Amino acid sequence: MTTPERGPADPGPVRRERLALAAALAEAGPDAATECAGWTARDLAAHLVVREDRLDAAPGILLPPLSFYTERVRRRTARAVPFERLVERFRDGPAKFSPYALPRVDKIANGVEFFVHHEDVLRARPDWSPREISPELEEVLWRRIKIARFVLRKVQVEVTLVQPDGRSLRVPARGRDARRNPRGAVRVHGPVGELVLWALGRRDVADVRLTGATDAVKCLTETGWSL
């Protein structure tokens, strides 16, 4: 009895997205525009490397008081390391000492990060069109979409993110002003990838539909936010 040959192991949706993002960066080239805060592809590649391998600088990504140091390290890395090497380092994955090298951390922390930055590269092209994403990646994104409750913490209206299959996530309005003067509620409809992009500030390129009272929608669209 012969044993059937096995193909290469499936790297999983997060690893596949890492490889796809690295390929998109390489194809775009260092000076290509992205949808990420005015960064070029070189800036974005440096951010990805610093995030995973510079533990001294990574906290400033989420903690504003430390962001000046993170940005200084990122800029220095973008200048000092050739673009091709930055892409290669990101593609190869984090160093062994990095928390992101732990499979559980990689799964939790990197799915949304890689998807959004992949779209940052793709949707900055003048001829971009939405890509089809796998059901596995869609499920990863939906499990992590709760990050919207943090990102939208200053929004003065209640927001409900709604998938085509009916699954939804409610983000209540917060803050003293919202409690004193409720602004209503808005439902944001779209596939999970588009909802993630919208929630993380890519509103100009996210294909979503907003429904709700006119005043509530106006309040939401006039509010700025970012991670």
mmCIF file of C-alpha atoms in Angstrom:
data_model
loop_
_atom_site.group_PDB
_atom_site.id
_atom_site.type_symbol
_atom_site.label_atom_id
_atom_site.label_comp_id
_atom_site.label_asym_id
_atom_site.label_seq_id
_atom_site.Cartn_x
_atom_site.Cartn_y
_atom_site.Cartn_z
ATOM 1 C CA MET A 1 0.000 0.000 0.000
ATOM 2 C CA THR A 2 1.449 3.327 -1.042
ATOM 3 C CA THR A 3 1.109 6.561 0.878
ATOM 4 C CA PRO A 4 -0.270 9.427 -1.200
ATOM 5 C CA GLU A 5 2.121 12.290 -1.763
ATOM 6 C CA ARG A 6 1.449 15.385 0.261
ATOM 7 C CA GLY A 7 1.653 18.825 -1.178
ATOM 8 C CA PRO A 8 3.208 21.762 0.665
ATOM 9 C CA ALA A 9 1.466 22.627 3.914
ATOM 10 C CA ASP A 10 -1.048 25.431 3.694
ATOM 11 C CA PRO A 11 0.600 28.438 5.350
ATOM 12 C CA GLY A 12 -2.758 29.753 6.512
ATOM 13 C CA PRO A 13 -4.558 33.016 5.702
ATOM 14 C CA VAL A 14 -2.291 35.333 7.709
ATOM 15 C CA ARG A 15 0.923 33.976 6.219
ATOM 16 C CA ARG A 16 -0.611 34.069 2.748
ATOM 17 C CA GLU A 17 -1.522 37.704 3.283
ATOM 18 C CA ARG A 18 2.037 38.480 4.415
ATOM 19 C CA LEU A 19 3.412 36.981 1.209
ATOM 20 C CA ALA A 20 0.829 38.800 -0.926
ATOM 21 C CA LEU A 21 1.604 42.134 0.744
ATOM 22 C CA ALA A 22 5.339 41.623 0.230
ATOM 23 C CA ALA A 23 4.722 40.847 -3.452
ATOM 24 C CA ALA A 24 2.530 43.940 -3.834
ATOM 25 C CA LEU A 25 5.202 46.157 -2.261
ATOM 26 C CA ALA A 26 7.907 44.710 -4.509
ATOM 27 C CA GLU A 27 5.768 45.195 -7.599
ATOM 28 C CA ALA A 28 4.825 48.764 -6.644
ATOM 29 C CA GLY A 29 8.388 49.924 -6.034
ATOM 30 C CA PRO A 30 9.762 52.136 -3.255
ATOM 31 C CA ASP A 31 8.300 55.443 -4.408
ATOM 32 C CA ALA A 32 4.759 54.257 -5.094
ATOM 33 C CA ALA A 33 1.972 56.034 -3.249
ATOM 34 C CA THR A 34 -0.160 54.186 -0.718
ATOM 35 C CA GLU A 35 -3.427 54.880 1.099
ATOM 36 C CA CYS A 36 -1.594 54.937 4.432
ATOM 37 C CA ALA A 37 -1.189 58.451 5.830
ATOM 38 C CA GLY A 38 0.658 59.749 2.789
ATOM 39 C CA TRP A 39 3.391 57.121 3.040
ATOM 40 C CA THR A 40 5.204 55.678 0.075
ATOM 41 C CA ALA A 41 5.732 51.944 -0.278
ATOM 42 C CA ARG A 42 9.197 52.434 1.236
ATOM 43 C CA ASP A 43 7.678 54.118 4.300
ATOM 44 C CA LEU A 44 5.155 51.325 4.687
ATOM 45 C CA ALA A 45 7.774 48.592 4.351
ATOM 46 C CA ALA A 46 9.890 50.286 7.034
ATOM 47 C CA HIS A 47 6.848 50.495 9.318
ATOM 48 C CA LEU A 48 6.165 46.774 8.919
ATOM 49 C CA VAL A 49 9.763 45.852 9.758
ATOM 50 C CA VAL A 50 10.007 48.219 12.733
ATOM 51 C CA ARG A 51 6.668 47.026 14.087
ATOM 52 C CA GLU A 52 7.842 43.417 14.282
ATOM 53 C CA ASP A 53 11.564 43.674 14.997
ATOM 54 C CA ARG A 54 12.138 46.874 16.982
ATOM 55 C CA LEU A 55 10.561 46.160 20.342
ATOM 56 C CA ASP A 56 11.834 49.488 21.677
ATOM 57 C CA ALA A 57 9.941 51.417 19.004
ATOM 58 C CA ALA A 58 6.791 49.334 18.485
ATOM 59 C CA PRO A 59 4.818 50.714 21.504
ATOM 60 C CA GLY A 60 4.617 54.145 19.880
ATOM 61 C CA ILE A 61 2.372 52.730 17.161
ATOM 62 C CA LEU A 62 -0.491 52.655 19.667
ATOM 63 C CA LEU A 63 0.700 55.057 22.381
ATOM 64 C CA PRO A 64 0.735 58.681 21.162
ATOM 65 C CA PRO A 65 3.248 59.933 23.770
ATOM 66 C CA LEU A 66 5.814 57.507 22.329
ATOM 67 C CA SER A 67 4.971 58.007 18.661
ATOM 68 C CA PHE A 68 7.762 60.545 18.066
ATOM 69 C CA TYR A 69 10.383 57.888 18.810
ATOM 70 C CA THR A 70 8.648 55.250 16.695
ATOM 71 C CA GLU A 71 8.479 57.644 13.770
ATOM 72 C CA ARG A 72 12.146 58.570 14.146
ATOM 73 C CA VAL A 73 13.161 54.898 14.079
ATOM 74 C CA ARG A 74 10.904 54.230 11.092
ATOM 75 C CA ARG A 75 12.346 57.120 9.101
ATOM 76 C CA ARG A 76 15.899 56.095 9.936
ATOM 77 C CA THR A 77 15.139 52.521 8.875
ATOM 78 C CA ALA A 78 13.555 53.684 5.617
ATOM 79 C CA ARG A 79 16.691 55.691 4.799
ATOM 80 C CA ALA A 80 19.292 53.174 5.924
ATOM 81 C CA VAL A 81 17.923 49.866 4.616
ATOM 82 C CA PRO A 82 17.487 49.291 0.863
ATOM 83 C CA PHE A 83 13.853 48.869 -0.119
ATOM 84 C CA GLU A 84 14.397 45.380 -1.510
ATOM 85 C CA ARG A 85 15.933 44.312 1.792
ATOM 86 C CA LEU A 86 13.020 45.793 3.768
ATOM 87 C CA VAL A 87 10.549 43.805 1.664
ATOM 88 C CA GLU A 88 12.650 40.665 2.052
ATOM 89 C CA ARG A 89 12.852 41.061 5.840
ATOM 90 C CA PHE A 90 9.111 41.523 6.063
ATOM 91 C CA ARG A 91 8.425 38.563 3.769
ATOM 92 C CA ASP A 92 10.681 36.296 5.834
ATOM 93 C CA GLY A 93 8.801 37.126 9.024
ATOM 94 C CA PRO A 94 9.814 38.498 12.403
ATOM 95 C CA ALA A 95 12.994 37.661 14.246
ATOM 96 C CA LYS A 96 12.807 34.789 16.733
ATOM 97 C CA PHE A 97 12.895 37.188 19.695
ATOM 98 C CA SER A 98 9.854 39.114 18.460
ATOM 99 C CA PRO A 99 6.453 38.471 20.066
ATOM 100 C CA TYR A 100 5.075 38.317 16.532
ATOM 101 C CA ALA A 101 7.045 35.106 15.997
ATOM 102 C CA LEU A 102 4.637 33.359 18.369
ATOM 103 C CA PRO A 103 1.913 31.669 16.282
ATOM 104 C CA ARG A 104 -0.931 32.863 18.495
ATOM 105 C CA VAL A 105 0.261 36.480 18.456
ATOM 106 C CA ASP A 106 0.776 36.314 14.696
ATOM 107 C CA LYS A 107 -2.777 35.052 14.199
ATOM 108 C CA ILE A 108 -4.352 37.642 16.500
ATOM 109 C CA ALA A 109 -2.299 40.706 15.622
ATOM 110 C CA ASN A 110 -1.357 40.382 11.966
ATOM 111 C CA GLY A 111 -4.454 39.407 9.989
ATOM 112 C CA VAL A 112 -6.046 42.854 9.972
ATOM 113 C CA GLU A 113 -2.669 44.628 9.808
ATOM 114 C CA PHE A 114 -1.526 42.807 6.678
ATOM 115 C CA PHE A 115 -4.904 42.951 4.949
ATOM 116 C CA VAL A 116 -5.309 46.701 5.446
ATOM 117 C CA HIS A 117 -1.764 47.518 4.345
ATOM 118 C CA HIS A 118 -2.096 45.204 1.336
ATOM 119 C CA GLU A 119 -5.157 47.210 0.333
ATOM 120 C CA ASP A 120 -3.232 50.435 1.054
ATOM 121 C CA VAL A 121 -0.839 49.431 -1.705
ATOM 122 C CA LEU A 122 -3.400 48.063 -4.162
ATOM 123 C CA ARG A 123 -6.000 50.832 -3.842
ATOM 124 C CA ALA A 124 -3.512 53.638 -4.346
ATOM 125 C CA ARG A 125 -3.160 52.514 -7.970
ATOM 126 C CA PRO A 126 -5.298 54.468 -10.441
ATOM 127 C CA ASP A 127 -6.699 51.294 -12.032
ATOM 128 C CA TRP A 128 -7.418 49.331 -8.853
ATOM 129 C CA SER A 129 -10.429 47.107 -8.450
ATOM 130 C CA PRO A 130 -11.573 45.082 -5.422
ATOM 131 C CA ARG A 131 -9.954 41.672 -5.130
ATOM 132 C CA GLU A 132 -11.646 38.507 -3.998
ATOM 133 C CA ILE A 133 -10.494 37.391 -0.565
ATOM 134 C CA SER A 134 -10.699 33.860 0.761
ATOM 135 C CA PRO A 135 -13.373 32.733 3.221
ATOM 136 C CA GLU A 136 -10.565 31.929 5.683
ATOM 137 C CA LEU A 137 -9.261 35.491 5.572
ATOM 138 C CA GLU A 138 -12.787 36.871 5.805
ATOM 139 C CA GLU A 139 -13.291 34.875 9.003
ATOM 140 C CA VAL A 140 -10.007 36.148 10.439
ATOM 141 C CA LEU A 141 -11.076 39.726 9.707
ATOM 142 C CA TRP A 142 -14.520 39.253 11.232
ATOM 143 C CA ARG A 143 -13.075 37.780 14.425
ATOM 144 C CA ARG A 144 -10.811 40.823 14.789
ATOM 145 C CA ILE A 145 -13.267 43.518 13.714
ATOM 146 C CA LYS A 146 -13.908 44.304 17.376
ATOM 147 C CA ILE A 147 -10.950 46.649 17.020
ATOM 148 C CA ALA A 148 -13.564 49.067 15.630
ATOM 149 C CA ARG A 149 -14.786 49.640 19.194
ATOM 150 C CA PHE A 150 -11.378 51.123 20.002
ATOM 151 C CA VAL A 151 -10.865 53.006 16.755
ATOM 152 C CA LEU A 152 -14.350 54.575 16.833
ATOM 153 C CA ARG A 153 -14.211 55.422 20.536
ATOM 154 C CA LYS A 154 -14.624 59.169 19.933
ATOM 155 C CA VAL A 155 -17.492 58.909 17.455
ATOM 156 C CA GLN A 156 -20.660 60.571 18.787
ATOM 157 C CA VAL A 157 -23.169 58.257 17.104
ATOM 158 C CA GLU A 158 -23.895 54.577 17.545
ATOM 159 C CA VAL A 159 -22.392 52.572 14.682
ATOM 160 C CA THR A 160 -23.390 49.063 13.637
ATOM 161 C CA LEU A 161 -21.214 47.243 11.114
ATOM 162 C CA VAL A 162 -23.341 44.863 9.034
ATOM 163 C CA GLN A 163 -22.168 42.055 6.754
ATOM 164 C CA PRO A 164 -24.233 40.793 3.795
ATOM 165 C CA ASP A 165 -24.923 37.564 5.717
ATOM 166 C CA GLY A 166 -26.543 39.585 8.499
ATOM 167 C CA ARG A 167 -23.789 39.310 11.099
ATOM 168 C CA SER A 168 -23.238 42.624 12.810
ATOM 169 C CA LEU A 169 -21.131 44.409 15.380
ATOM 170 C CA ARG A 170 -22.549 47.272 17.429
ATOM 171 C CA VAL A 171 -20.233 50.090 18.478
ATOM 172 C CA PRO A 172 -22.034 52.253 21.052
ATOM 173 C CA ALA A 173 -21.563 56.012 21.106
ATOM 174 C CA ARG A 174 -19.243 57.035 23.897
ATOM 175 C CA GLY A 175 -18.285 60.127 25.780
ATOM 176 C CA ARG A 176 -20.136 62.624 27.911
ATOM 177 C CA ASP A 177 -21.435 64.608 24.928
ATOM 178 C CA ALA A 178 -22.919 61.497 23.348
ATOM 179 C CA ARG A 179 -24.784 60.647 26.551
ATOM 180 C CA ARG A 180 -26.082 64.187 27.033
ATOM 181 C CA ASN A 181 -27.013 64.760 23.419
ATOM 182 C CA PRO A 182 -27.539 61.472 21.538
ATOM 183 C CA ARG A 183 -26.829 61.867 17.828
ATOM 184 C CA GLY A 184 -28.662 58.754 16.676
ATOM 185 C CA ALA A 185 -27.401 55.581 15.029
ATOM 186 C CA VAL A 186 -25.863 54.643 11.691
ATOM 187 C CA ARG A 187 -25.598 51.223 10.062
ATOM 188 C CA VAL A 188 -22.587 50.609 7.826
ATOM 189 C CA HIS A 189 -23.191 47.840 5.281
ATOM 190 C CA GLY A 190 -20.580 45.940 3.307
ATOM 191 C CA PRO A 191 -18.398 42.836 3.039
ATOM 192 C CA VAL A 192 -16.135 42.352 6.025
ATOM 193 C CA GLY A 193 -13.017 43.527 4.193
ATOM 194 C CA GLU A 194 -14.694 46.800 3.263
ATOM 195 C CA LEU A 195 -16.006 47.249 6.816
ATOM 196 C CA VAL A 196 -12.496 46.782 8.214
ATOM 197 C CA LEU A 197 -11.066 49.316 5.776
ATOM 198 C CA TRP A 198 -13.821 51.811 6.598
ATOM 199 C CA ALA A 199 -13.395 51.395 10.347
ATOM 200 C CA LEU A 200 -9.634 51.850 10.117
ATOM 201 C CA GLY A 201 -9.941 55.167 8.324
ATOM 202 C CA ARG A 202 -9.812 54.209 4.634
ATOM 203 C CA ARG A 203 -13.227 55.747 4.077
ATOM 204 C CA ASP A 204 -12.419 57.207 0.660
ATOM 205 C CA VAL A 205 -11.754 53.773 -0.854
ATOM 206 C CA ALA A 206 -13.964 51.468 1.223
ATOM 207 C CA ASP A 207 -17.062 50.249 -0.635
ATOM 208 C CA VAL A 208 -19.711 50.566 2.081
ATOM 209 C CA ARG A 209 -23.236 51.938 2.351
ATOM 210 C CA LEU A 210 -24.417 54.074 5.267
ATOM 211 C CA THR A 211 -28.032 54.102 6.436
ATOM 212 C CA GLY A 212 -29.649 56.033 9.250
ATOM 213 C CA ALA A 213 -31.131 59.408 10.074
ATOM 214 C CA THR A 214 -29.697 62.230 7.988
ATOM 215 C CA ASP A 215 -28.293 64.078 11.003
ATOM 216 C CA ALA A 216 -26.633 60.936 12.353
ATOM 217 C CA VAL A 217 -25.027 60.097 9.008
ATOM 218 C CA LYS A 218 -23.843 63.700 8.653
ATOM 219 C CA CYS A 219 -22.334 63.655 12.132
ATOM 220 C CA LEU A 220 -20.493 60.411 11.397
ATOM 221 C CA THR A 221 -19.144 61.457 8.014
ATOM 222 C CA GLU A 222 -17.862 64.738 9.445
ATOM 223 C CA THR A 223 -15.991 62.988 12.265
ATOM 224 C CA GLY A 224 -12.348 62.075 11.792
ATOM 225 C CA TRP A 225 -10.689 59.071 13.395
ATOM 226 C CA SER A 226 -7.672 56.837 13.082
ATOM 227 C CA LEU A 227 -6.076 53.947 14.912
#
